[in-house]
Amino acid sequence: MMLSVFPVLLSLVTAYVSARIPDGRLHANMPPMPLMPFEPVSNSVTHAKTGASMPPLNTTYYFDQLVDHTNPSLGTFKQRYWMDWEYYEPGGPILMFTPGENNAENYTMYLTNGSIFGMIAQQEKGATVLFEHRFFGFSNPYPDLSVASLKYLTIQQAIDDLAYFAETVKLPMPGGDNVIPDKAPWVLLGGSYSGALPSFVKVNKPDVFWAGYASSAVVQSIVDFWEYFDSVRRFMPQNCSADVQAVVQHFDQVFTSGNQSAITALKDAYGMKDVSHLDDVAGALRNNLWDWQKLSPLSGPGSLFFQFCDALEVKDGKNAPASGWGVEHAVNAWGTYFKNTYMNLLCGDVDVATCIGTYNASASVYTDTAVNNAARSWQWIVCNEMGFFQDAAPAGMPSIVSQLIQPVASDMACSLLCHAFASPPVPNVQKTNEAYHGWDVKVDRLFFANGKRDPWRGATVSADSHTVASTPSQPIVVSDGFHFSELRAAAGDVDPTIKNVQTQALSYMHTWMEEWRNIQGGK
Ligand SMILES: *[C@@H]1O[C@H](CO)[C@@H](O)[C@H](O)[C@H]1NC(C)=O
Ligand SMILES: *[C@@H]1O[C@H](CO)[C@@H](O)[C@H](O)[C@H]1NC(C)=O
Ligand SMILES: *[C@@H]1O[C@H](CO)[C@@H](O)[C@H](O)[C@H]1NC(C)=O
Ligand SMILES: *[C@@H]1O[C@H](CO)[C@@H](O)[C@H](O)[C@H]1NC(C)=O
Ligand SMILES: *[C@@H]1O[C@H](CO)[C@@H](O)[C@H](O)[C@H]1NC(C)=O
Ligand SMILES: *[C@@H]1O[C@H](CO)[C@@H](O)[C@H](O)[C@H]1NC(C)=O
């Protein structure tokens, strides 16, 4: 409805961000970025103890960051951050986090006790700092995201940014010039990739941050990350899972049959007759399943993922049994939903071939180097250092993703982008895991929070394929939640297993801050 009121504005916006699909991704055949959810928050804050008024939360501060930590002669760039000291009292901790792979300006809610980060600050009388990761938003060493500039986007430079900030910053709050890590306990927090950073930093720079909080932290880099969808398969409603497997098998059968009329009919039934490459067509079906990643205990039964399952499993007002309705009904029902309802949500005004096709090397997805393009910067990180191709289960195993979707070789979007990036044909995950210890991390005072139904769990310390012990200095607490479900304070009110994670986090952080005070007192 809004759209028809502002047709002129909308067309201008559309022309500017030419091939951008509605959810902000570069492309419907690239995995969505695992972004911490955010909500608007009031910008007016007063100090909890003194009642003094403070600058609005959305006040942006700038830090002079080194472009290259291995070569300071390249100079500095302005790195953005935001902060909140409404709970701060002298002696309290400095809690720092980055939302990682996104423009950080909308994450100010995490400064407040609307999130577990702010709850910790409130309990421990700490200050919170929201820090924009280099090459995201408007924290860029150079004015573009060309390959020459992106050379300075590495996990190590990001780690060095965090450490250099903590060690040299004069925070814009009363007493903020006297809180470097010698004087105050610093805590690094985050979720998903940014949740892995506390783990990586504790391994790489053990003396800077006293404690860490790693939510759904993808500590282990993995190229062929088929476990992602396998975990969706196992936790989604059984009838829906059974039917999705049947449909995907049907696609594989038809698409490898050589029967052109059958192939065309199937593409057309899903609204994808203009998409020429069959792996793109089959790959696009992942979108309904990627919606699982957006679930949280706070999302209701009407969320997009469940709308999709209802479209397949509710027939004449009746739910399918656990075995589903079978391939015939499911192929038609999914096609109708995909073509008539979902395509518009997925592609918006972008034409279907551009939205879903990955083979056009001159498409803007590969050539646009403007800054504030989180998807491009994130793709650079995964192409070079982390992998995480979300593809079919190994042949012969149950799979909700087509066998046409295999890592690297047929993941055209990434291989083309990786090619444009001139990065190695396969991300060097071995180097990443050696440098930052992946699943084998063993450090002091690092809290891991995971969710049973998180599709990323296979890359966390709660992976099924790898057992990591929970210890008092490195506790691992798992809820029934999804991806970083416990970050929002309100999630604890609707799910007691999330509440448990939050309560334990608060308790461990309190113990660790006491430890700091005891050591300081003994000095
Ligand atoms: C901060 O938010 C207020 C509204 O709460 C808005 O008026 C103001 O322009 C914002 N300031 C910045 C720097 O974004
Ligand atoms: C932040 O939120 C505002 C309001 O919803 C939106 O207009 C803006 O595009 C968002 N910024 C980013 C970088 O997502
Ligand atoms: C946040 O702080 C306010 C004010 O002290 C308090 O009323 C509220 O319960 C707190 N929320 C949480 C989740 O702790
Ligand atoms: C090709 O598929 C069409 C439509 O499904 C079917 O009618 C036809 O029999 C098939 N042709 C062959 C040679 O299998
Ligand atoms: C079957 O599908 C319906 C509709 O999506 C869902 O509510 C129900 O939980 C599913 N039942 C099983 C056993 O998977
Ligand atoms: C490839 O993308 C370019 C740039 O957007 C466009 O001009 C061209 O028509 C596209 N080619 C095809 C075959 O779609």
PDB file of N, CA, C and O in Angstrom, residues 226-252:
ATOM      1  N   TRP A 226      27.154 -28.668   4.094  1.00  0.00           N
ATOM      2  CA  TRP A 226      25.837 -29.257   3.836  1.00  0.00           C
ATOM      3  C   TRP A 226      25.038 -29.457   5.116  1.00  0.00           C
ATOM      4  O   TRP A 226      23.823 -29.562   5.097  1.00  0.00           O
ATOM      5  N   GLU A 227      25.752 -29.471   6.265  1.00  0.00           N
ATOM      6  CA  GLU A 227      25.036 -29.621   7.545  1.00  0.00           C
ATOM      7  C   GLU A 227      24.037 -28.493   7.777  1.00  0.00           C
ATOM      8  O   GLU A 227      23.092 -28.659   8.532  1.00  0.00           O
ATOM      9  N   TYR A 228      24.285 -27.357   7.141  1.00  0.00           N
ATOM     10  CA  TYR A 228      23.368 -26.230   7.326  1.00  0.00           C
ATOM     11  C   TYR A 228      21.930 -26.665   7.026  1.00  0.00           C
ATOM     12  O   TYR A 228      21.043 -26.560   7.872  1.00  0.00           O
ATOM     13  N   PHE A 229      21.710 -27.162   5.810  1.00  0.00           N
ATOM     14  CA  PHE A 229      20.344 -27.561   5.449  1.00  0.00           C
ATOM     15  C   PHE A 229      19.954 -28.901   6.065  1.00  0.00           C
ATOM     16  O   PHE A 229      18.770 -29.193   6.213  1.00  0.00           O
ATOM     17  N   ASP A 230      20.946 -29.704   6.401  1.00  0.00           N
ATOM     18  CA  ASP A 230      20.601 -30.962   7.037  1.00  0.00           C
ATOM     19  C   ASP A 230      19.969 -30.713   8.393  1.00  0.00           C
ATOM     20  O   ASP A 230      19.056 -31.432   8.811  1.00  0.00           O
ATOM     21  N   SER A 231      20.437 -29.672   9.065  1.00  0.00           N
ATOM     22  CA  SER A 231      19.845 -29.387  10.361  1.00  0.00           C
ATOM     23  C   SER A 231      18.432 -28.815  10.192  1.00  0.00           C
ATOM     24  O   SER A 231      17.533 -29.140  10.967  1.00  0.00           O
ATOM     25  N   VAL A 232      18.203 -28.044   9.131  1.00  0.00           N
ATOM     26  CA  VAL A 232      16.831 -27.592   8.852  1.00  0.00           C
ATOM     27  C   VAL A 232      15.946 -28.817   8.588  1.00  0.00           C
ATOM     28  O   VAL A 232      14.842 -28.934   9.128  1.00  0.00           O
ATOM     29  N   ARG A 233      16.442 -29.740   7.786  1.00  0.00           N
ATOM     30  CA  ARG A 233      15.679 -30.956   7.459  1.00  0.00           C
ATOM     31  C   ARG A 233      15.235 -31.689   8.722  1.00  0.00           C
ATOM     32  O   ARG A 233      14.103 -32.153   8.820  1.00  0.00           O
ATOM     33  N   ARG A 234      16.138 -31.766   9.703  1.00  0.00           N
ATOM     34  CA  ARG A 234      15.831 -32.555  10.880  1.00  0.00           C
ATOM     35  C   ARG A 234      14.903 -31.854  11.868  1.00  0.00           C
ATOM     36  O   ARG A 234      14.191 -32.496  12.607  1.00  0.00           O
ATOM     37  N   PHE A 235      14.907 -30.524  11.851  1.00  0.00           N
ATOM     38  CA  PHE A 235      14.107 -29.819  12.861  1.00  0.00           C
ATOM     39  C   PHE A 235      12.821 -29.215  12.325  1.00  0.00           C
ATOM     40  O   PHE A 235      11.957 -28.809  13.087  1.00  0.00           O
ATOM     41  N   MET A 236      12.650 -29.152  11.011  1.00  0.00           N
ATOM     42  CA  MET A 236      11.409 -28.594  10.460  1.00  0.00           C
ATOM     43  C   MET A 236      10.278 -29.624  10.613  1.00  0.00           C
ATOM     44  O   MET A 236      10.545 -30.793  10.891  1.00  0.00           O
ATOM     45  N   PRO A 237       9.012 -29.198  10.441  1.00  0.00           N
ATOM     46  CA  PRO A 237       7.922 -30.171  10.547  1.00  0.00           C
ATOM     47  C   PRO A 237       8.159 -31.349   9.594  1.00  0.00           C
ATOM     48  O   PRO A 237       8.558 -31.173   8.451  1.00  0.00           O
ATOM     49  N   GLN A 238       7.886 -32.535  10.097  1.00  0.00           N
ATOM     50  CA  GLN A 238       8.219 -33.756   9.348  1.00  0.00           C
ATOM     51  C   GLN A 238       7.512 -33.847   8.007  1.00  0.00           C
ATOM     52  O   GLN A 238       8.110 -34.290   7.025  1.00  0.00           O
ATOM     53  N   ASN A 239       6.224 -33.488   7.995  1.00  0.00           N
ATOM     54  CA  ASN A 239       5.493 -33.602   6.717  1.00  0.00           C
ATOM     55  C   ASN A 239       6.118 -32.691   5.664  1.00  0.00           C
ATOM     56  O   ASN A 239       6.317 -33.079   4.510  1.00  0.00           O
ATOM     57  N   CYS A 240       6.474 -31.503   6.083  1.00  0.00           N
ATOM     58  CA  CYS A 240       7.056 -30.532   5.172  1.00  0.00           C
ATOM     59  C   CYS A 240       8.427 -31.025   4.690  1.00  0.00           C
ATOM     60  O   CYS A 240       8.765 -30.942   3.497  1.00  0.00           O
ATOM     61  N   SER A 241       9.205 -31.568   5.602  1.00  0.00           N
ATOM     62  CA  SER A 241      10.521 -32.109   5.260  1.00  0.00           C
ATOM     63  C   SER A 241      10.389 -33.253   4.252  1.00  0.00           C
ATOM     64  O   SER A 241      11.132 -33.326   3.256  1.00  0.00           O
ATOM     65  N   ALA A 242       9.441 -34.156   4.501  1.00  0.00           N
ATOM     66  CA  ALA A 242       9.253 -35.303   3.591  1.00  0.00           C
ATOM     67  C   ALA A 242       8.879 -34.811   2.191  1.00  0.00           C
ATOM     68  O   ALA A 242       9.421 -35.289   1.184  1.00  0.00           O
ATOM     69  N   ASP A 243       7.971 -33.860   2.128  1.00  0.00           N
ATOM     70  CA  ASP A 243       7.531 -33.375   0.813  1.00  0.00           C
ATOM     71  C   ASP A 243       8.614 -32.566   0.105  1.00  0.00           C
ATOM     72  O   ASP A 243       8.768 -32.663  -1.112  1.00  0.00           O
ATOM     73  N   VAL A 244       9.367 -31.779   0.864  1.00  0.00           N
ATOM     74  CA  VAL A 244      10.455 -31.008   0.231  1.00  0.00           C
ATOM     75  C   VAL A 244      11.481 -31.979  -0.359  1.00  0.00           C
ATOM     76  O   VAL A 244      11.943 -31.809  -1.497  1.00  0.00           O
ATOM     77  N   GLN A 245      11.822 -33.021   0.368  1.00  0.00           N
ATOM     78  CA  GLN A 245      12.763 -34.018  -0.179  1.00  0.00           C
ATOM     79  C   GLN A 245      12.221 -34.634  -1.461  1.00  0.00           C
ATOM     80  O   GLN A 245      12.952 -34.820  -2.437  1.00  0.00           O
ATOM     81  N   ALA A 246      10.917 -34.943  -1.458  1.00  0.00           N
ATOM     82  CA  ALA A 246      10.317 -35.576  -2.645  1.00  0.00           C
ATOM     83  C   ALA A 246      10.349 -34.620  -3.838  1.00  0.00           C
ATOM     84  O   ALA A 246      10.668 -35.025  -4.964  1.00  0.00           O
ATOM     85  N   VAL A 247      10.057 -33.352  -3.606  1.00  0.00           N
ATOM     86  CA  VAL A 247      10.037 -32.380  -4.704  1.00  0.00           C
ATOM     87  C   VAL A 247      11.452 -32.193  -5.267  1.00  0.00           C
ATOM     88  O   VAL A 247      11.658 -32.155  -6.481  1.00  0.00           O
ATOM     89  N   VAL A 248      12.419 -32.087  -4.364  1.00  0.00           N
ATOM     90  CA  VAL A 248      13.798 -31.870  -4.793  1.00  0.00           C
ATOM     91  C   VAL A 248      14.292 -33.069  -5.619  1.00  0.00           C
ATOM     92  O   VAL A 248      14.955 -32.909  -6.650  1.00  0.00           O
ATOM     93  N   GLN A 249      13.929 -34.253  -5.202  1.00  0.00           N
ATOM     94  CA  GLN A 249      14.291 -35.444  -5.994  1.00  0.00           C
ATOM     95  C   GLN A 249      13.641 -35.398  -7.368  1.00  0.00           C
ATOM     96  O   GLN A 249      14.244 -35.781  -8.374  1.00  0.00           O
ATOM     97  N   HIS A 250      12.401 -34.934  -7.395  1.00  0.00           N
ATOM     98  CA  HIS A 250      11.690 -34.809  -8.671  1.00  0.00           C
ATOM     99  C   HIS A 250      12.424 -33.821  -9.580  1.00  0.00           C
ATOM    100  O   HIS A 250      12.627 -34.087 -10.764  1.00  0.00           O
ATOM    101  N   PHE A 251      12.831 -32.684  -9.034  1.00  0.00           N
ATOM    102  CA  PHE A 251      13.593 -31.701  -9.827  1.00  0.00           C
ATOM    103  C   PHE A 251      14.864 -32.344 -10.379  1.00  0.00           C
ATOM    104  O   PHE A 251      15.203 -32.185 -11.555  1.00  0.00           O
ATOM    105  N   ASP A 252      15.580 -33.071  -9.537  1.00  0.00           N
ATOM    106  CA  ASP A 252      16.843 -33.678  -9.980  1.00  0.00           C
ATOM    107  C   ASP A 252      16.586 -34.679 -11.109  1.00  0.00           C
ATOM    108  O   ASP A 252      17.338 -34.735 -12.083  1.00  0.00           O
TER     109      ASP A 252
END
